XYZ file of C-alpha atoms in Angstrom:
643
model
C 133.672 104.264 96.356
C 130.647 102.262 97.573
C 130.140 99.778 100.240
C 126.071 99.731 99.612
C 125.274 96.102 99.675
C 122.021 93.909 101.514
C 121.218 93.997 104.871
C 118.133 92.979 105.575
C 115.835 90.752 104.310
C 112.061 89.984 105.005
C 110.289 87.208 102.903
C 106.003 86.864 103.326
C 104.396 83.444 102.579
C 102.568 85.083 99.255
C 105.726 84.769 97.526
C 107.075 88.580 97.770
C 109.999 89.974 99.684
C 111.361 93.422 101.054
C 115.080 93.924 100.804
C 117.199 96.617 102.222
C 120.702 97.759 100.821
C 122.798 100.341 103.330
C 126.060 101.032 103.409
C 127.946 104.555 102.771
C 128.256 105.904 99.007
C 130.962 109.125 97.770
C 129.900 109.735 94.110
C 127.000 111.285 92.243
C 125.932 107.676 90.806
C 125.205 104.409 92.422
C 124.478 101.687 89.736
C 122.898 98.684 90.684
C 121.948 95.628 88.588
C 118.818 93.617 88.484
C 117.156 90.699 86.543
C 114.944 92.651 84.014
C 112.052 90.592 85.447
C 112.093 92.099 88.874
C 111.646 96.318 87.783
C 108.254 96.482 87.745
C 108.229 95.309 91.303
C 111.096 97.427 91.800
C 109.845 100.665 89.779
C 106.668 99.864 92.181
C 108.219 99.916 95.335
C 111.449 101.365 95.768
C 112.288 103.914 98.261
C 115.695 105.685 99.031
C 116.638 107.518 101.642
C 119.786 109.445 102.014
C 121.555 111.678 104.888
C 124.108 114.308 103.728
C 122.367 114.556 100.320
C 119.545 114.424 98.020
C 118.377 112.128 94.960
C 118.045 113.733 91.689
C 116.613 110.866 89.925
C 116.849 106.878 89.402
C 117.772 106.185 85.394
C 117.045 102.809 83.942
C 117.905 100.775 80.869
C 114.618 100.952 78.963
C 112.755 97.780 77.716
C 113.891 98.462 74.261
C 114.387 95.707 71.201
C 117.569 95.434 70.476
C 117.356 95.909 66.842
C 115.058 98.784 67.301
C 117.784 100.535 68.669
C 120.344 99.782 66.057
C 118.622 100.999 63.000
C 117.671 103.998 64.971
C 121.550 105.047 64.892
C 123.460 106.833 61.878
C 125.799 103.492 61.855
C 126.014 100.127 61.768
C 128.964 98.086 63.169
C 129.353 95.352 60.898
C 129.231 91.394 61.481
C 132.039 90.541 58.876
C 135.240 91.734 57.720
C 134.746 94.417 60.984
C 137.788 96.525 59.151
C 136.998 97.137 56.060
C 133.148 97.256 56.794
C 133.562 99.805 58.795
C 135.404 102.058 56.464
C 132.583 101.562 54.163
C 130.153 102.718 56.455
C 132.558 105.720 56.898
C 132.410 106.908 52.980
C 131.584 110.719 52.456
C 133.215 110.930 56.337
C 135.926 113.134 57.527
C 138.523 111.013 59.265
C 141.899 110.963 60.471
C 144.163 107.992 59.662
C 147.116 107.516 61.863
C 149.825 105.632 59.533
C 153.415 104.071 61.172
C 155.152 107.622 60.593
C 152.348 110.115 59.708
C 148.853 110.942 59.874
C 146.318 112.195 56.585
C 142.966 114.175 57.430
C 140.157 113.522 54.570
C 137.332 112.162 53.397
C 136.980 108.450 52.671
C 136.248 107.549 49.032
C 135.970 103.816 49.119
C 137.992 100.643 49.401
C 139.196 98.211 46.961
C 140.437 94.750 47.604
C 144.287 93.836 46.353
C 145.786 90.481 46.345
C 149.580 89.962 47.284
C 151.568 86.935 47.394
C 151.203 85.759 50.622
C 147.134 87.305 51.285
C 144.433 89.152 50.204
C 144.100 92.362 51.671
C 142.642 95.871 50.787
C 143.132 99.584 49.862
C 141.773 102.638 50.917
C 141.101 105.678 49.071
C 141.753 108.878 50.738
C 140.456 112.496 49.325
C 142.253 114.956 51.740
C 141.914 118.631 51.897
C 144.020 119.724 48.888
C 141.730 117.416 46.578
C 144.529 114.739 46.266
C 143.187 110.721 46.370
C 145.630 108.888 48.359
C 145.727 105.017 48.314
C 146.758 103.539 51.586
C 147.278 99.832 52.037
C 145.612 98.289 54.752
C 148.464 96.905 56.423
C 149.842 100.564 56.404
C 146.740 101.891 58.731
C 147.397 101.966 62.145
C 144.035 103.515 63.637
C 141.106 105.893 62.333
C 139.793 108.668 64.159
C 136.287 110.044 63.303
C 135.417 113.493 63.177
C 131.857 113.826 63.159
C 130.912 113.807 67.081
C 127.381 112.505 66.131
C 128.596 109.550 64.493
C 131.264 108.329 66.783
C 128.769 108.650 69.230
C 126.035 106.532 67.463
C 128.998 103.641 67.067
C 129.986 104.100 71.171
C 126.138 103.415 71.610
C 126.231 100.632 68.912
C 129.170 98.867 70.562
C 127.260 98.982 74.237
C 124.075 97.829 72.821
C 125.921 94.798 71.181
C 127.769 94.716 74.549
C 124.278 94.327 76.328
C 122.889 91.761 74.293
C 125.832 89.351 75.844
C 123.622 90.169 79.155
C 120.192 91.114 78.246
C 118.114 89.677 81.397
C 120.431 91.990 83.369
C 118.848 95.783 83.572
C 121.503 98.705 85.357
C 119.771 101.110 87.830
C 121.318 104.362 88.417
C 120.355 106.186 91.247
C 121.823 110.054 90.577
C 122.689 112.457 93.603
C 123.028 115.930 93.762
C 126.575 115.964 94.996
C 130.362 114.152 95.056
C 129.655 114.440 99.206
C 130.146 110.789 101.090
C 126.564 110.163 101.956
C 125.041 107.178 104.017
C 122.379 105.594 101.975
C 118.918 103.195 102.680
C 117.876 101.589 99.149
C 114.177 99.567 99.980
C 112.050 98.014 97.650
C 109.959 94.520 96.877
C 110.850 92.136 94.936
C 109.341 88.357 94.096
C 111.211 85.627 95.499
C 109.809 81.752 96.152
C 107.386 81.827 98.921
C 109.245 80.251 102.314
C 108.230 76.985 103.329
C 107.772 75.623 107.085
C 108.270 71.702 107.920
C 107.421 70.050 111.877
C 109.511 67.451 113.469
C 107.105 66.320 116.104
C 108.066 63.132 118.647
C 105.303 62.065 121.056
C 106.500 59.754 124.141
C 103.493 59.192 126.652
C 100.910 62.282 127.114
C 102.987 64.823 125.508
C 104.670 65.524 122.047
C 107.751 67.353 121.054
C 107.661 69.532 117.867
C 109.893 71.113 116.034
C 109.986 73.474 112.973
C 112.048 73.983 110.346
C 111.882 77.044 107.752
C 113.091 76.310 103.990
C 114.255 79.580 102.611
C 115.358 79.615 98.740
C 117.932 82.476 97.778
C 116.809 83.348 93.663
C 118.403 86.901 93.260
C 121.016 88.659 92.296
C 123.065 89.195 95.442
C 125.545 87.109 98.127
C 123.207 87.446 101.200
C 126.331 88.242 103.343
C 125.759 88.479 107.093
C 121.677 89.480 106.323
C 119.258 90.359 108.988
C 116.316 87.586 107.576
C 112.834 87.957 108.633
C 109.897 85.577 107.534
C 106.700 86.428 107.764
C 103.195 84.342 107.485
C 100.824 87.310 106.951
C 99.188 87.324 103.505
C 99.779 91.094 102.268
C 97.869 91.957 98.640
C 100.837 91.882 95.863
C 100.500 91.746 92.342
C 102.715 92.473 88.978
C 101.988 96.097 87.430
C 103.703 96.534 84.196
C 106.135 99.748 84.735
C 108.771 98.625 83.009
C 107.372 98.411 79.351
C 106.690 101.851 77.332
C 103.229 102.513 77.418
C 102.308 103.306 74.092
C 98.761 104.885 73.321
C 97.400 104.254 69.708
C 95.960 107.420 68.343
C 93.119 107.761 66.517
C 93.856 108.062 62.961
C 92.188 111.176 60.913
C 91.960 111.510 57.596
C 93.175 115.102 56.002
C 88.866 116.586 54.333
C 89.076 116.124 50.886
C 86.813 119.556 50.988
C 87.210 123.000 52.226
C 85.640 126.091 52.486
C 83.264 125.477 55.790
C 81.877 128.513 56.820
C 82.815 128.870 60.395
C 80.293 128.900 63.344
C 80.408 131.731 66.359
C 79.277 129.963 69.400
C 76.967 132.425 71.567
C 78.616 134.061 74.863
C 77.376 131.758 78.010
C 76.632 132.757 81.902
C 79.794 132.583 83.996
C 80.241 129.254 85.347
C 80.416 128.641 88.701
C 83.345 127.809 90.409
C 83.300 124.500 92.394
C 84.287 124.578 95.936
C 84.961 120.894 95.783
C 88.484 121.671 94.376
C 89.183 124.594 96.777
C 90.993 123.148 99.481
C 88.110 121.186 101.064
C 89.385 119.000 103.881
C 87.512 116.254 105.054
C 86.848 115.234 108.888
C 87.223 111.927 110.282
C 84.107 110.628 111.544
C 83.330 110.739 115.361
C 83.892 106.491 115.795
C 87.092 107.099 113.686
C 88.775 109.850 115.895
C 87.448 108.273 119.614
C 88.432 104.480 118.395
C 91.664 105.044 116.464
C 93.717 101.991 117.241
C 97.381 102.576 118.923
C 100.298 102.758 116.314
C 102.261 99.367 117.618
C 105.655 99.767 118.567
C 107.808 98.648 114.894
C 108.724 95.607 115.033
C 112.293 94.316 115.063
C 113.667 93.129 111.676
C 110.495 94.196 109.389
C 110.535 97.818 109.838
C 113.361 100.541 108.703
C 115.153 101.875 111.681
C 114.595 105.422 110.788
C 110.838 107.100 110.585
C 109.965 107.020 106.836
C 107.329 109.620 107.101
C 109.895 112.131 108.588
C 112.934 110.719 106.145
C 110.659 111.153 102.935
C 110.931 115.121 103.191
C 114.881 114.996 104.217
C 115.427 112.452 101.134
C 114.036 113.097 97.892
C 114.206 116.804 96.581
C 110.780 117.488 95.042
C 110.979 118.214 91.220
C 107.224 119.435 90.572
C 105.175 122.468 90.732
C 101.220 121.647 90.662
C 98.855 123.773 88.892
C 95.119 122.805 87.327
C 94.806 124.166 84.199
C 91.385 123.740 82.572
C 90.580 120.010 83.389
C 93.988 118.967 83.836
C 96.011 118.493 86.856
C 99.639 119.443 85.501
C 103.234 119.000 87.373
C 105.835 120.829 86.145
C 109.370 119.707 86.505
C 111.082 122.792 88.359
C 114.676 122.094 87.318
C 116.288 119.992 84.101
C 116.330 116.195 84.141
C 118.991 114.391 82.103
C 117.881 110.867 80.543
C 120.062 109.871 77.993
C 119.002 107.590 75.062
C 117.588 104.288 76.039
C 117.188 105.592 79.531
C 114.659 105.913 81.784
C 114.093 107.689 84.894
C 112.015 108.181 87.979
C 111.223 111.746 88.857
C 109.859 113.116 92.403
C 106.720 115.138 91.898
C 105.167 116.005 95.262
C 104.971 115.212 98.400
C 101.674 115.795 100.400
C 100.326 114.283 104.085
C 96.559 113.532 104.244
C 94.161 111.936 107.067
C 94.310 108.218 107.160
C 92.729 105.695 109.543
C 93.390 101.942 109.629
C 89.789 100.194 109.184
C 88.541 96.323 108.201
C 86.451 96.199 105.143
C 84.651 93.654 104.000
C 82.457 92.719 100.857
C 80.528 89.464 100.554
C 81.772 87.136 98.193
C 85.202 88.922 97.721
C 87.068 87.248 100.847
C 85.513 83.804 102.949
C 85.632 84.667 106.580
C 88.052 87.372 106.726
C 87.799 90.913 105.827
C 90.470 93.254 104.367
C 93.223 95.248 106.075
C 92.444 98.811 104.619
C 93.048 102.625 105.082
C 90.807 105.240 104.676
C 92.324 108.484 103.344
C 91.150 112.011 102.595
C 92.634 113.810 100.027
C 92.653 117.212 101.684
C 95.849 118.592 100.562
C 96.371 121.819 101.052
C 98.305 122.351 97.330
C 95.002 120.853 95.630
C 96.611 117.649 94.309
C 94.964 115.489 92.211
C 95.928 111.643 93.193
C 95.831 109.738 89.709
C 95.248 105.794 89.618
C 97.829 103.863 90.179
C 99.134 101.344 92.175
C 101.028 101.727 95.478
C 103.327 100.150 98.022
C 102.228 100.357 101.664
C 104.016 100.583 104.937
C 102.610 100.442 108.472
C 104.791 101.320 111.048
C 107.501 101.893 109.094
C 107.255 97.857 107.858
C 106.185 96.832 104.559
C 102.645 95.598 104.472
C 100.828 94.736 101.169
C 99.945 96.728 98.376
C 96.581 98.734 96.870
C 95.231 100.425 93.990
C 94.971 104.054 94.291
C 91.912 105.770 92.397
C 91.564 108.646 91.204
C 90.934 110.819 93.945
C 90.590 114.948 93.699
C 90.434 117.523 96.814
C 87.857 116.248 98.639
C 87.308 112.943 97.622
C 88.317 109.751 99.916
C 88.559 106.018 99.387
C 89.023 102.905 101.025
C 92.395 101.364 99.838
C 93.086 97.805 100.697
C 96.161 96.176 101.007
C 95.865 92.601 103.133
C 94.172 90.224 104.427
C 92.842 90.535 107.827
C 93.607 87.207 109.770
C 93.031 88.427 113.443
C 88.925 89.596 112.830
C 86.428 86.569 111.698
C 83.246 86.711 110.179
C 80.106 84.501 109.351
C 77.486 85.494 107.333
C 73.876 84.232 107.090
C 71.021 85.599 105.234
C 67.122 84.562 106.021
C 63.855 85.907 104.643
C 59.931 86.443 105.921
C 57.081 86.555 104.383
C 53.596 87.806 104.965
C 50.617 89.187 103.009
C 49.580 93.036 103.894
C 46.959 93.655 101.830
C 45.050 92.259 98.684
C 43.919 94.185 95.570
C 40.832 92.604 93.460
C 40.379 94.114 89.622
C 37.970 92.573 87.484
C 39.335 89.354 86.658
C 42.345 89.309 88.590
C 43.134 89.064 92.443
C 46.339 90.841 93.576
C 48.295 90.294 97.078
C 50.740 92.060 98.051
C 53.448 90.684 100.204
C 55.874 92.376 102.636
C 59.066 90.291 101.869
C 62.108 90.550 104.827
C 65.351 89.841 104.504
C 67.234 89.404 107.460
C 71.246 88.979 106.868
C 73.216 88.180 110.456
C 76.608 88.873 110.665
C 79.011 87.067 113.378
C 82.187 88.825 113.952
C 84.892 87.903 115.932
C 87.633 90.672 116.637
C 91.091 88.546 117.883
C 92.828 92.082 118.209
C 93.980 93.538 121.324
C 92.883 97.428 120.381
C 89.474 98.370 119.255
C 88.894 98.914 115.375
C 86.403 100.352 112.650
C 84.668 97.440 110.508
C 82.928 98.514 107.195
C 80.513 96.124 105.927
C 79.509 96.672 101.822
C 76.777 94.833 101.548
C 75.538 94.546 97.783
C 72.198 96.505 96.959
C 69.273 94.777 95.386
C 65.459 95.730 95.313
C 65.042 95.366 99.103
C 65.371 98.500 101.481
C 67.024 98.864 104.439
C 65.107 98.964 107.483
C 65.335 99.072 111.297
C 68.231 99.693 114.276
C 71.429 99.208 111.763
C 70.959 101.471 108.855
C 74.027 102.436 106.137
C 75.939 105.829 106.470
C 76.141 106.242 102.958
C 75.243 104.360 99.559
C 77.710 103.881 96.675
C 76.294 102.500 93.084
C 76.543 99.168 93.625
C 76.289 98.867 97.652
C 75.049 99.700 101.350
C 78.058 100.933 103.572
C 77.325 99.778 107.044
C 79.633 100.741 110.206
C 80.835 99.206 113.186
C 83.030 99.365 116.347
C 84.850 96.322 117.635
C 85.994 96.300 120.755
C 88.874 94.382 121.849
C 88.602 90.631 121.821
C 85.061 90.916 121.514
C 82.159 88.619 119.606
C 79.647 91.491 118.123
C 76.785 90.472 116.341
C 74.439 92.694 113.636
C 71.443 92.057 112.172
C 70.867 94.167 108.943
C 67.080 94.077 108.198
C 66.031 95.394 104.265
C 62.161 94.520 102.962
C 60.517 94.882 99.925
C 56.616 94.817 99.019
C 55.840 91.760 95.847
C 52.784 91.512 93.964
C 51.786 88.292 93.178
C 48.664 87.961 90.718
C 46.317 84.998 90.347
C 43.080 84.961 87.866
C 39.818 84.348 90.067
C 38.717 81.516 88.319
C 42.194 79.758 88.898
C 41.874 80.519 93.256
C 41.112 77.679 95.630
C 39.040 77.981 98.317
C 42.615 77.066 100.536
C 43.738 79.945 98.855
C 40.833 82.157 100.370
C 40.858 80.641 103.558
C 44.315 81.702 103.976
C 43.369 85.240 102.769
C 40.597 85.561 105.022
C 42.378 83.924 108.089
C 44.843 87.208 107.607
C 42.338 89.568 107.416
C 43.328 90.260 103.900
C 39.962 89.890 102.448
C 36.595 90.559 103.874
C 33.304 88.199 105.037
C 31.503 89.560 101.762
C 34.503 89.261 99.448
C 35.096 86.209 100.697
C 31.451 84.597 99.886
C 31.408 86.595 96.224
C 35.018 84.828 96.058
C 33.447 81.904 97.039
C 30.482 81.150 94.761
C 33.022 82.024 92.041
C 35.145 78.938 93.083
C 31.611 76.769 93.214
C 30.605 77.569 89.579
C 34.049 77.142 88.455
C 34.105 73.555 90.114
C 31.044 73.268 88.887
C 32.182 73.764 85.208
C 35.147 71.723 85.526
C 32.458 68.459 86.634
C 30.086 69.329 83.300
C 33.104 69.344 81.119
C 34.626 66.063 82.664
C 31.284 64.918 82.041
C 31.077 66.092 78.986
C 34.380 64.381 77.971
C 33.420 61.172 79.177
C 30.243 61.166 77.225
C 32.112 62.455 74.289
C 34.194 59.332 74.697
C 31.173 56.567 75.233
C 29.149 57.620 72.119
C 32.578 57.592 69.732
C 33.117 53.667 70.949
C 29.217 52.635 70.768
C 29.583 54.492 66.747
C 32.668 52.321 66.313
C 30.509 48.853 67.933
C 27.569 49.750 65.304
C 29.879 50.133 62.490
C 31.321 46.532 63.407
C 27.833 45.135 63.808
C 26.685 46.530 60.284
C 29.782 45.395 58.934
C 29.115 41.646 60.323
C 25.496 41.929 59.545
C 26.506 42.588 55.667
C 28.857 39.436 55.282
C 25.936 37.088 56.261
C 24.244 34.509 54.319
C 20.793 33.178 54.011
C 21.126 30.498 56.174
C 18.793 28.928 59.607
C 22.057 29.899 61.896
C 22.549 32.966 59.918
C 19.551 34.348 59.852
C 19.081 33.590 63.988
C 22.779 35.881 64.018
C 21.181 38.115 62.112
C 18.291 38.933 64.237
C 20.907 39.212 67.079
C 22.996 42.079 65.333
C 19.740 43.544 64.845
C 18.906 43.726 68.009
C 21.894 45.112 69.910
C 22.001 47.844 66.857
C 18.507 48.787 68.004
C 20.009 48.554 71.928
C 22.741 50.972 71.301
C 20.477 53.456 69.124
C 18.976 53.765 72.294
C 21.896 54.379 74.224
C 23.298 56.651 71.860
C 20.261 59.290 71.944
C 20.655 58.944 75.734
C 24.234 59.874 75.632
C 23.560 62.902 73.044
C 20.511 63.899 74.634
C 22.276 64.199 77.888
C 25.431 66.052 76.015
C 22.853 68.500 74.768
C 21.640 68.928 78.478
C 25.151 69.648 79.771
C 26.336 71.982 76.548
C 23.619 73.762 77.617
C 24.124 74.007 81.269
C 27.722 74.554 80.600
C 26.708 78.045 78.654
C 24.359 79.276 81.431
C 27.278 78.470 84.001
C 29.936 80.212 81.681
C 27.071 83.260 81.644
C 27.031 83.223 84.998
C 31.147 83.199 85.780
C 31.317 85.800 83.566
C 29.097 88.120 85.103
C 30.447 87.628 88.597
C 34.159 87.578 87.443
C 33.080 91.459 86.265
């Protein structure tokens, strides 16, 4: 008998809730029933803690296909004419058929229909034991019992299955004990439900306003919630979906059987003993010196969100431990110490260790992964003393004995430790603001090129504003790039991807650090292509010297220089093409006249300006011929002094 039903209740704004069933239980099963959308929440999360006994294991319906299961069995239970289906399914059985005054034990031969009067109806042929073939009417048969143990109980598990399919959302959940003893039982575990909503009635009369608030709480389970201890919380705890509840199946690479044999085989030469690594022996880690002196206070639980009993001292008394650890080679193995029992299309959830390991409440917080708030996390250390190895996975965390959020594990071996967070942070705020410097430290001049380096700064100022009443470790990850970091705050340690900064927060307390990181650029420029702004500035920082500065200098003077010729150049280039195109015109007009007074007066004219702009022209080439040749004496000369 069971009385194990819900008793408390606590629902979070990100659309996740913690329920508790307690009551007392006397048998070696409890079954409970769930939608088959809320086990992997509840294969996440759940916890169960007994007094007078111990949990063997938690069996499940598994997440199998229906049909899958039904040509997996030695029978099939058929959809028409049930009767005399089923006797053909039994042919080449041994059965016993109990008639209205007797019973025959044989083998079934077949079945035949026979039509009467009044129906249709069928025979059965009956081979018993002394070779004899009896034919028994249908009507006559009065029930069949099936000798083969296998096969009746393929058709029991046939039956259920069908059974199941009349409620196939709906998943059982046996949790197996150890004993028949009465035992008082805690079942825990997270589940998603609709987020609760709030709504204000507010009045305002004069210089003052009443308000009012209503909470809208929606009930989508399973269960009555029968005189239920609620609880709503607006934190913002991380939860996600983590499929559990599917079979995990891994594809396998596919070989192909060698078409070829007869490899000679290859001894591989002895090597030097390897080392062992003392990584894996039982190395415990230390907390660091800010941890230990600025651990924050464990808060007293608080009423209606935490269990009543200590879960850190219940987990020992509750779950028997069904694993022995060993590392063999570069495995991490658990052995199951005693026999489980998971019958077919079952599941179960096995205990494998239990360890305790340093752990420290800290905020973390990466740019760009949260706004103004950083992370709720905890910092563990696996140092346990059996050399575990902690495999990925995801986990359900509780603070103070209350549920609050939930993290990926990584892979962690002795040794190793990592930051695991599990909500957001609401009570610390921070602002972030990045700046950058620059100045030239020195200048490096090649033959044709001029090189500065600059000193680059970047200067990234972090506001923080700690609401909490205890003091508490902030780590800052701030993303690496090609600057280095410089000055008062430096990282304690470097990951692949970032700078790990640390800081102490006291008590509602405003803290502000400056991170400084620099970097040294090169920025090239071709002589010719400098200005003389550009060597002011260079000289004016003491980047170049008086000398360098007049070689620099003259270099900018010939090159302006050149750049006047070969504007000049262009513009000549331009007048002598249009006084070619006016002489063409004139000879052109020139050819079209007569003989005539007037035209011979025009004539002369045409004449004349052709003569004009002969003159002009030699002018304009002469001069282009003065230029072209200045232009090679200056391009001599930039040469030279560029070298």
């Amino acid at each position: 008998m069971s009385d194990v039903k819900i008793s408390e209740v606590v629902l979070y704004r990100c659309g996740v809730g913690f329920f508790a069933a307690t009551g007392m239980h006397d048998s070696k099963e409890l079954k409970l029933f769930f939608k088959q959308e809320a086990l992997d929440d509840l294969l996440k999360s759940l916890i169960v803690l007994v007094k007078g006994d111990k949990v063997r294991n938690v069996a499940f319906d598994s997440k199998v296909e229906i049909n899958e299961i039904l040509r997996s069995l030695s029978i099939t239970v058929p959809t028409t004419e049930s009767f005399k289906g089923l006797l053909r399914e039994l042919v080449g059985e041994e059965v016993e058929i109990a008639l209205k005054e007797s019973t025959i034990l044989g083998k079934i031969v077949g079945t035949e229909s026979e039509e009467t009067e009044k129906r249709e109806v069928f025979v059965a042929l009956i081979k018993d034991h002394s070779g004899k073939i009896n034919v028994i009417r249908s009507l006559d048969i009065q029930g069949i019992s099936i000798r083969n143990e296998k096969l009746q109980k393929d058709l029991d598990i046939a039956l259920e299955t069908i059974s199941n399919t009349k409620r196939e959302n709906i998943k059982a959940i046996s949790i197996n004990f150890t004993s028949e003893e009465q035992k008082d039982v805690f079942i825990g575990f997270i589940g998603s439900i609709p987020s609760w909503k709030i709504a204000y009635r507010l009045i305002h009369s004069e210089d003052e306003a009443a308000i009012q608030g209503w909470a809208i709480v929606d009930n989508t389970t399973t269960n009555d919630w029968d005189n239920v201890m609620l609880t709503l919380v607006t934190g913002l705890p991380i939860s996600f979906v983590y499929d559990l509840y599917s079979p995990w199946r891994i594809m396998r690479p596919r070989i192909e059987r060698p078409s070829q044999y007869g490899i000679e085989p290859v001894i591989a030469e002895g090597t030097l003993e390897d080392m062992t690594s003392d990584r894996r022996r039982g190395m415990r880690a230390k907390k660091t010196k800010a941890e230990k002196e600025y651990a924050p206070p464990a808060p007293a639980p608080t009423s209606g969100m935490a269990f009543a009993a200590d879960l850190a001292e219940e987990f020992d008394k509750s779950v028997q431990t069904a694993a022995t650890t060993e590392e063999v080679g570069d495995f991490f193995v658990f052995k199951i110490d005693s026999p489980v029992k998971i019958l077919r299309n079952q599941s179960a959830l096995v205990p494998l260790f239990q360890a305790k390991v340093p752990s420290s409440k800290i905020a973390y917080y990466v740019p760009g992964k949260t706004d103004k708030n950083p992370l709720s996390c905890l910092k563990i250390v696996n140092d346990s003393p059996s050399n575990i190895v902690i495999e990925a996975g995801p986990a359900t965390v509780f603070i103070d004995n209350a549920y609050s959020g939930e993290c990926m594990m990584s892979h962690l071996r002795v040794g190793d430790e990592s930051l695991l967070n599990y909500a957001l942070e609401q009570e610390v705020l921070i602002n972030r603001e990045t700046r950058y410097e620059s100045r030239g430290v020195g200048v490096d001049i090649s033959k044709e090129y001029i090189a500065e380096r600059l000193l680059e700064k970047q200067i990234i100022t972090y506001d923080v504003k700690n609401k909490k009443k205890e003091k508490l470790i902030l780590i800052i990850d701030e993303p690496k790039s090609d600057f280095k970091p410089i000055g008062k705050e430096l990282p304690i340690e470097k990951t692949n991807n970032y700078l790990r900064y640390q800081f102490t927060l006291e008590p509602k307390e405003t803290f502000t650090a400056k991170l400084e990181l620099e970097r040294v650029r090169y920025t090239s420029t071709y002589k010719a292509h400098l200005t003389k702004e550009d060597l002011d500035r260079l000289l004016a920082d003491k980047l170049i010297q008086e000398h360098q500065y007049a070689q620099l200098l003259e270099i900018i003077k010939i090159k302006k220089e050149i750049k006047d010729l070969e504007q000049e150049e262009e513009h000549l280039e331009t007048m002598v093409d249009a006084a070619n195109t006016e002489q063409q015109r004139l000879r052109e007009n020139i050819k079209a006249l007569g003989t005539s007074e007037e035209e011979v007066k025009l004539r002369k004219n045409y004449v004349n300006k052709l003569s004009e702009q002969e003159t002009e022209i030699e002018k304009l080439v002469n001069r282009r011929a003065e230029i072209r040749k200045k232009l090679i004496e200056l391009n001599k000369k930039l040469s030279s002094k560029l070298k």
